[in-house]
mmCIF file of C-alpha atoms and ligand atoms in Angstrom:
data_model
loop_
_atom_site.group_PDB
_atom_site.id
_atom_site.type_symbol
_atom_site.label_atom_id
_atom_site.label_comp_id
_atom_site.label_asym_id
_atom_site.label_seq_id
_atom_site.Cartn_x
_atom_site.Cartn_y
_atom_site.Cartn_z
ATOM 1 C CA MET A 679 -19.162 0.053 -28.131
ATOM 2 C CA LYS A 680 -16.303 -1.771 -28.654
ATOM 3 C CA ILE A 681 -15.467 -3.576 -25.681
ATOM 4 C CA THR A 682 -12.228 -5.969 -24.965
ATOM 5 C CA VAL A 683 -11.942 -8.291 -21.726
ATOM 6 C CA VAL A 684 -8.277 -9.592 -21.069
ATOM 7 C CA HIS A 685 -8.806 -12.788 -18.033
ATOM 8 C CA GLY A 686 -6.225 -13.082 -16.014
ATOM 9 C CA GLN A 687 -7.241 -16.437 -14.962
ATOM 10 C CA VAL A 688 -9.086 -19.125 -17.269
ATOM 11 C CA HIS A 689 -11.480 -20.219 -14.969
ATOM 12 C CA LYS A 690 -14.326 -19.252 -14.753
ATOM 13 C CA GLY A 691 -14.860 -18.208 -10.937
ATOM 14 C CA ASN A 692 -15.652 -15.745 -9.006
ATOM 15 C CA THR A 693 -13.761 -12.894 -10.572
ATOM 16 C CA TYR A 694 -15.278 -14.263 -13.946
ATOM 17 C CA HIS A 695 -18.292 -13.874 -12.804
ATOM 18 C CA ILE A 696 -18.589 -10.186 -11.660
ATOM 19 C CA THR A 697 -16.733 -9.219 -15.408
ATOM 20 C CA GLN A 698 -19.796 -10.887 -16.793
ATOM 21 C CA MET A 699 -22.189 -9.259 -14.077
ATOM 22 C CA LEU A 700 -20.838 -6.190 -16.151
ATOM 23 C CA LEU A 701 -21.154 -7.115 -19.561
ATOM 24 C CA ASP A 702 -24.416 -8.060 -19.098
ATOM 25 C CA LYS A 703 -25.229 -4.032 -17.107
ATOM 26 C CA LEU A 704 -23.407 -2.868 -20.155
ATOM 27 C CA ASN A 705 -26.419 -4.419 -22.197
ATOM 28 C CA CYS A 706 -23.842 -4.371 -25.383
ATOM 29 C CA THR A 707 -23.891 -6.922 -28.056
ATOM 30 C CA LYS A 708 -21.810 -10.250 -28.243
ATOM 31 C CA GLU A 709 -20.138 -9.083 -31.348
ATOM 32 C CA GLU A 710 -19.835 -5.882 -29.528
ATOM 33 C CA VAL A 711 -16.833 -7.904 -27.316
ATOM 34 C CA SER A 712 -13.973 -9.612 -27.780
ATOM 35 C CA GLU A 713 -12.246 -12.492 -24.578
ATOM 36 C CA PHE A 714 -9.017 -13.257 -24.108
ATOM 37 C CA TYR A 715 -6.819 -15.537 -22.075
ATOM 38 C CA VAL A 716 -3.659 -14.591 -21.106
ATOM 39 C CA ASN A 717 -2.387 -17.634 -20.040
ATOM 40 C CA GLY A 718 0.768 -19.731 -21.837
ATOM 41 C CA ILE A 719 2.634 -16.075 -22.822
ATOM 42 C CA GLY A 720 5.904 -16.649 -22.968
ATOM 43 C CA ASP A 721 8.144 -15.153 -20.065
ATOM 44 C CA CYS A 722 9.262 -11.809 -20.834
ATOM 45 C CA VAL A 723 12.771 -12.131 -20.827
ATOM 46 C CA GLY A 724 13.802 -9.008 -20.594
ATOM 47 C CA CYS A 725 16.012 -8.539 -24.208
ATOM 48 C CA PHE A 726 14.199 -4.816 -24.468
ATOM 49 C CA GLN A 727 13.901 -5.600 -28.303
ATOM 50 C CA CYS A 728 10.260 -4.111 -28.146
ATOM 51 C CA VAL A 729 11.524 -1.110 -26.490
ATOM 52 C CA MET A 730 15.051 -0.745 -29.074
ATOM 53 C CA LYS A 731 14.420 -2.699 -32.139
ATOM 54 C CA GLY A 732 10.405 -2.398 -32.307
ATOM 55 C CA GLU A 733 7.911 -4.539 -30.937
ATOM 56 C CA ASN A 734 7.484 -7.081 -33.698
ATOM 57 C CA THR A 735 11.522 -8.515 -32.475
ATOM 58 C CA CYS A 736 9.582 -9.987 -29.425
ATOM 59 C CA PRO A 737 10.272 -13.557 -29.123
ATOM 60 C CA HIS A 738 6.436 -13.374 -27.987
ATOM 61 C CA ARG A 739 4.948 -11.178 -30.295
ATOM 62 C CA CYS A 740 3.100 -13.787 -31.976
ATOM 63 C CA GLN A 741 1.241 -15.009 -28.142
ATOM 64 C CA ILE A 742 0.323 -11.359 -27.311
ATOM 65 C CA GLU A 743 -0.393 -9.370 -30.701
ATOM 66 C CA GLU A 744 -3.849 -10.329 -31.130
ATOM 67 C CA ILE A 745 -4.722 -8.935 -27.438
ATOM 68 C CA ILE A 746 -2.672 -5.815 -28.057
ATOM 69 C CA LYS A 747 -4.245 -5.034 -31.470
ATOM 70 C CA ALA A 748 -7.996 -6.120 -29.686
ATOM 71 C CA ILE A 749 -6.524 -3.461 -26.733
ATOM 72 C CA GLU A 750 -5.860 -0.652 -29.248
ATOM 73 C CA GLU A 751 -9.275 -1.017 -30.785
ATOM 74 C CA ALA A 752 -11.429 -0.996 -28.207
ATOM 75 C CA ASP A 753 -13.802 1.411 -26.590
ATOM 76 C CA VAL A 754 -13.359 0.027 -23.689
ATOM 77 C CA ILE A 755 -10.952 -2.315 -22.128
ATOM 78 C CA ILE A 756 -12.171 -4.689 -19.092
ATOM 79 C CA ILE A 757 -8.960 -6.284 -17.287
ATOM 80 C CA ASP A 758 -9.538 -8.673 -14.633
ATOM 81 C CA SER A 759 -7.999 -10.889 -12.443
ATOM 82 C CA PRO A 760 -8.328 -13.409 -8.782
ATOM 83 C CA THR A 761 -6.650 -11.988 -5.444
ATOM 84 C CA TYR A 762 -3.670 -13.970 -5.644
ATOM 85 C CA VAL A 763 -1.322 -13.062 -2.537
ATOM 86 C CA LEU A 764 -2.973 -9.365 -2.739
ATOM 87 C CA SER A 765 -1.655 -9.443 -6.299
ATOM 88 C CA VAL A 766 -2.695 -9.958 -9.756
ATOM 89 C CA SER A 767 -1.971 -13.801 -11.162
ATOM 90 C CA GLY A 768 1.260 -14.830 -12.296
ATOM 91 C CA GLN A 769 -0.123 -15.106 -16.057
ATOM 92 C CA LEU A 770 -1.403 -11.208 -16.302
ATOM 93 C CA LYS A 771 1.747 -9.310 -14.520
ATOM 94 C CA THR A 772 3.601 -11.487 -17.403
ATOM 95 C CA PHE A 773 1.170 -10.214 -20.522
ATOM 96 C CA PHE A 774 1.767 -6.805 -18.416
ATOM 97 C CA ASP A 775 5.181 -7.406 -18.854
ATOM 98 C CA HIS A 776 5.029 -7.472 -22.754
ATOM 99 C CA MET A 777 2.950 -4.316 -22.451
ATOM 100 C CA GLY A 778 6.375 -2.257 -21.186
ATOM 101 C CA TYR A 779 6.627 -0.639 -24.392
ATOM 102 C CA ARG A 780 3.419 1.068 -24.466
ATOM 103 C CA TRP A 781 3.800 2.471 -21.799
ATOM 104 C CA ILE A 782 3.827 6.256 -22.603
ATOM 105 C CA SER A 783 7.633 7.069 -21.297
ATOM 106 C CA HIS A 784 8.075 5.085 -24.639
ATOM 107 C CA ARG A 785 5.372 4.076 -27.841
ATOM 108 C CA PRO A 786 1.650 4.972 -26.507
ATOM 109 C CA TYR A 787 -0.843 4.354 -28.770
ATOM 110 C CA PRO A 788 -2.062 7.586 -29.719
ATOM 111 C CA THR A 789 -5.675 7.006 -29.290
ATOM 112 C CA MET A 790 -5.255 5.397 -25.837
ATOM 113 C CA LYS A 791 -6.292 8.826 -23.731
ATOM 114 C CA GLN A 792 -10.928 8.758 -25.561
ATOM 115 C CA LYS A 793 -10.401 4.962 -23.718
ATOM 116 C CA ILE A 794 -12.042 3.951 -21.059
ATOM 117 C CA GLY A 795 -10.639 1.036 -18.930
ATOM 118 C CA VAL A 796 -11.623 -1.353 -15.763
ATOM 119 C CA ALA A 797 -9.667 -3.014 -13.467
ATOM 120 C CA ILE A 798 -11.854 -6.018 -11.794
ATOM 121 C CA SER A 799 -10.792 -8.032 -8.741
ATOM 122 C CA THR A 800 -12.080 -10.830 -6.312
ATOM 123 C CA THR A 801 -10.997 -11.439 -3.142
ATOM 124 C CA ALA A 802 -11.567 -14.133 -0.747
ATOM 125 C CA GLY A 803 -10.843 -11.534 2.423
ATOM 126 C CA ALA A 804 -8.293 -8.866 1.806
ATOM 127 C CA GLY A 805 -6.392 -7.454 -0.966
ATOM 128 C CA ALA A 806 -9.320 -6.759 -3.939
ATOM 129 C CA LYS A 807 -8.577 -3.431 -4.247
ATOM 130 C CA LYS A 808 -4.688 -3.370 -4.121
ATOM 131 C CA THR A 809 -5.369 -5.423 -7.435
ATOM 132 C CA THR A 810 -7.319 -3.350 -9.196
ATOM 133 C CA ASN A 811 -4.871 -0.703 -8.201
ATOM 134 C CA LEU A 812 -1.928 -2.114 -9.668
ATOM 135 C CA ILE A 813 -4.429 -2.924 -13.338
ATOM 136 C CA ALA A 814 -5.704 0.598 -12.738
ATOM 137 C CA SER A 815 -1.769 1.824 -12.572
ATOM 138 C CA GLN A 816 -1.111 -0.273 -15.909
ATOM 139 C CA MET A 817 -3.581 1.358 -17.705
ATOM 140 C CA PHE A 818 -2.067 4.831 -16.460
ATOM 141 C CA TRP A 819 0.686 4.035 -17.902
ATOM 142 C CA TRP A 820 -0.768 2.683 -20.801
ATOM 143 C CA SER A 821 -2.340 6.915 -21.460
ATOM 144 C CA VAL A 822 -5.849 4.964 -21.167
ATOM 145 C CA GLY A 823 -8.169 8.719 -20.262
ATOM 146 C CA LYS A 824 -10.688 7.018 -17.581
ATOM 147 C CA THR A 825 -10.365 4.423 -15.037
ATOM 148 C CA TYR A 826 -12.793 2.493 -13.633
ATOM 149 C CA GLN A 827 -12.126 -0.402 -10.696
ATOM 150 C CA ILE A 828 -14.199 -2.915 -9.418
ATOM 151 C CA PRO A 829 -12.533 -4.874 -5.945
ATOM 152 C CA ILE A 830 -15.482 -7.504 -4.023
ATOM 153 C CA THR A 831 -14.446 -9.087 -1.888
ATOM 154 C CA VAL A 832 -16.640 -13.058 -1.831
ATOM 155 C CA ALA A 833 -16.077 -14.037 1.508
ATOM 156 C CA ALA A 834 -16.382 -17.421 0.414
ATOM 157 C CA MET A 835 -15.230 -20.031 -0.893
ATOM 158 C CA ASN A 836 -16.814 -20.035 -4.445
ATOM 159 C CA TRP A 837 -19.891 -18.158 -6.354
ATOM 160 C CA ASP A 838 -22.373 -20.700 -5.186
ATOM 161 C CA GLN A 839 -21.802 -20.191 -1.858
ATOM 162 C CA MET A 840 -21.155 -16.273 -1.417
ATOM 163 C CA SER A 841 -24.160 -14.590 0.540
ATOM 164 C CA PRO A 842 -26.966 -12.954 -1.760
ATOM 165 C CA GLU A 843 -26.298 -9.569 0.516
ATOM 166 C CA ARG A 844 -22.501 -9.606 -1.332
ATOM 167 C CA LYS A 845 -24.123 -11.002 -5.375
ATOM 168 C CA ALA A 846 -26.415 -7.144 -4.581
ATOM 169 C CA LYS A 847 -23.890 -5.359 -3.611
ATOM 170 C CA ALA A 848 -21.741 -6.548 -5.801
ATOM 171 C CA GLU A 849 -24.395 -5.840 -8.661
ATOM 172 C CA ARG A 850 -25.058 -2.544 -7.629
ATOM 173 C CA LYS A 851 -21.755 -1.212 -8.582
ATOM 174 C CA ALA A 852 -22.019 -2.855 -11.284
ATOM 175 C CA VAL A 853 -25.132 -0.715 -12.669
ATOM 176 C CA LYS A 854 -22.907 2.166 -11.459
ATOM 177 C CA ILE A 855 -20.189 1.482 -13.366
ATOM 178 C CA SER A 856 -22.011 0.724 -16.663
ATOM 179 C CA GLN A 857 -23.912 3.802 -16.516
ATOM 180 C CA SER A 858 -21.270 6.299 -15.614
ATOM 181 C CA ILE A 859 -19.281 4.167 -18.916
ATOM 182 C CA GLN A 860 -22.141 4.617 -21.030
ATOM 183 C CA HIS A 861 -21.886 8.475 -20.224
ATOM 184 C CA LYS A 862 -19.113 8.656 -20.227
ATOM 185 C CA LEU A 863 -18.299 6.326 -23.780
ATOM 186 C CA GLY A 864 -16.387 9.433 -26.416
ATOM 187 C CA HIS A 865 -16.129 12.215 -23.736
ATOM 188 C CA VAL A 866 -13.142 11.146 -22.109
ATOM 189 C CA LYS A 867 -10.653 13.529 -21.447
ATOM 190 C CA PRO A 868 -7.372 12.445 -19.656
ATOM 191 C CA GLY A 869 -7.157 13.793 -16.139
ATOM 192 C CA ILE A 870 -3.896 16.877 -15.355
ATOM 193 C CA LYS A 871 -1.912 14.249 -14.305
ATOM 194 C CA ALA A 872 -1.908 12.181 -17.380
ATOM 195 C CA ARG A 873 -1.576 15.308 -19.104
ATOM 196 C CA PHE A 874 1.253 16.219 -16.321
ATOM 197 C CA MET A 875 2.852 12.799 -17.616
ATOM 198 C CA PHE A 876 2.975 13.309 -20.724
ATOM 199 C CA PHE A 877 4.624 16.441 -20.327
ATOM 200 C CA ILE A 878 7.480 15.122 -18.934
ATOM 201 C CA MET A 879 7.766 12.328 -21.305
ATOM 202 C CA LYS A 880 7.996 14.717 -23.898
ATOM 203 C CA GLN A 881 10.874 16.699 -22.438
ATOM 204 C CA MET A 882 12.493 13.842 -22.248
ATOM 205 C CA HIS A 883 11.768 12.698 -25.367
ATOM 206 C CA LYS A 884 13.151 16.372 -26.694
ATOM 207 C CA GLY A 885 16.413 15.506 -24.919
ATOM 208 C CA MET A 886 17.088 12.170 -24.731
ATOM 209 C CA ASP A 887 17.967 9.868 -27.296
ATOM 210 C CA TYR A 888 18.751 6.178 -25.882
ATOM 211 C CA SER A 889 15.776 4.564 -27.887
ATOM 212 C CA PRO A 890 15.769 6.086 -31.774
ATOM 213 C CA ILE A 891 12.684 4.378 -32.052
ATOM 214 C CA ASP A 892 10.580 5.700 -29.199
ATOM 215 C CA MET A 893 11.731 9.179 -30.834
ATOM 216 C CA ASN A 894 10.955 8.882 -33.948
ATOM 217 C CA TYR A 895 7.632 7.555 -32.476
ATOM 218 C CA TRP A 896 7.263 10.783 -31.228
ATOM 219 C CA LYS A 897 8.402 13.211 -33.897
ATOM 220 C CA GLU A 898 5.982 11.072 -36.235
ATOM 221 C CA LYS A 899 2.803 11.675 -34.067
ATOM 222 C CA GLY A 900 3.817 15.164 -34.300
ATOM 223 C CA TRP A 901 4.344 14.899 -30.685
ATOM 224 C CA ILE A 902 7.891 16.436 -30.536
HETATM 225 C C1 FMN B 2231 -3.044 -18.816 -4.869
HETATM 226 C C2 FMN B 2231 -3.791 -18.114 -5.088
HETATM 227 C C3 FMN B 2231 -3.731 -16.850 -4.109
HETATM 228 C C4 FMN B 2231 -5.046 -16.537 -3.221
HETATM 229 N N1 FMN B 2231 -4.174 -15.127 -2.213
HETATM 230 C C5 FMN B 2231 -5.233 -14.405 -1.374
HETATM 231 C C6 FMN B 2231 -4.845 -12.894 -0.793
HETATM 232 O O1 FMN B 2231 -3.795 -12.613 -0.745
HETATM 233 N N2 FMN B 2231 -6.193 -12.889 -0.612
HETATM 234 C C7 FMN B 2231 -7.168 -12.900 0.028
HETATM 235 O O2 FMN B 2231 -7.782 -12.572 0.881
HETATM 236 N N3 FMN B 2231 -7.797 -14.370 -1.101
HETATM 237 C C8 FMN B 2231 -6.743 -15.219 -1.567
HETATM 238 N N4 FMN B 2231 -7.005 -15.852 -2.309
HETATM 239 C C9 FMN B 2231 -8.157 -16.404 -2.787
HETATM 240 C C10 FMN B 2231 -8.954 -15.528 -3.788
HETATM 241 O O3 FMN B 2231 -8.672 -14.148 -4.182
HETATM 242 C C11 FMN B 2231 -10.301 -15.322 -3.619
HETATM 243 O O4 FMN B 2231 -11.190 -16.931 -3.687
HETATM 244 C C12 FMN B 2231 -10.722 -14.792 -5.106
HETATM 245 O O5 FMN B 2231 -11.658 -14.871 -4.875
HETATM 246 C C13 FMN B 2231 -10.449 -16.180 -6.401
HETATM 247 O O6 FMN B 2231 -11.346 -15.584 -7.598
HETATM 248 P P1 FMN B 2231 -11.656 -17.364 -8.663
HETATM 249 O O7 FMN B 2231 -12.691 -16.993 -8.416
HETATM 250 O O8 FMN B 2231 -12.411 -16.077 -9.972
HETATM 251 O O9 FMN B 2231 -10.677 -17.365 -8.962
HETATM 252 C C14 FMN B 2231 -6.561 -16.825 -2.765
HETATM 253 C C15 FMN B 2231 -6.269 -18.201 -3.461
HETATM 254 C C16 FMN B 2231 -5.163 -18.483 -4.419
HETATM 255 C C17 FMN B 2231 -5.688 -19.376 -4.902
#
């Protein structure tokens, strides 16, 4: 199983620990896991070049290419972020902005629908579910076939202060999701919402040529 982890933070705090807990339960080898940090990626400048002229014309392409390639090669994509002001970290949002061209409305990567995504966030008190929802929704728009969420309330300042009960609860969740991932791997089928969205986008690309690159991509893939 090939796993790509995208960390929305560089420090190894609560969120990092939960992600490592899931990786442990997945029982994979070091070689199967590629981990990336999204800090330092230039802000999207809104030039639309990725959509209109191709992703290689993005001024920050060299900072994101390796991460995107690893996402496209993975069976399982894990994305984590601490909850900051009820949302993802700014650096993760910047990475998501650079993935706009991979949305189903533009040029979704063909095998995305067979992949499994996991959205992880920790919060001191509130908002982890909001954050994992946001991460999961990005993966939905990339066309990821099945997404799990692990929102954890730590109720503590750091990992060492987190209560054993809360750690045990997080561990149970990680075990459950790891088992489900192992069961689903290789058998992911997009749900009705994803199939409906694909149908809508298909009609859109048939009728609109706002971006010849997008339209040609859909034609090349045999989708229209
Ligand atoms: C900038 C910032 C914003 C935060 N916003 C929230 C918040 O909206 N709600 C909350 O309950 N905790 C909030 N926290 C606390 C963190 O979500 C919490 O400590 C989290 O577990 C940190 O994860 P980490 O150890 O991986 O950095 C915030 C912390 C920081 C530094």
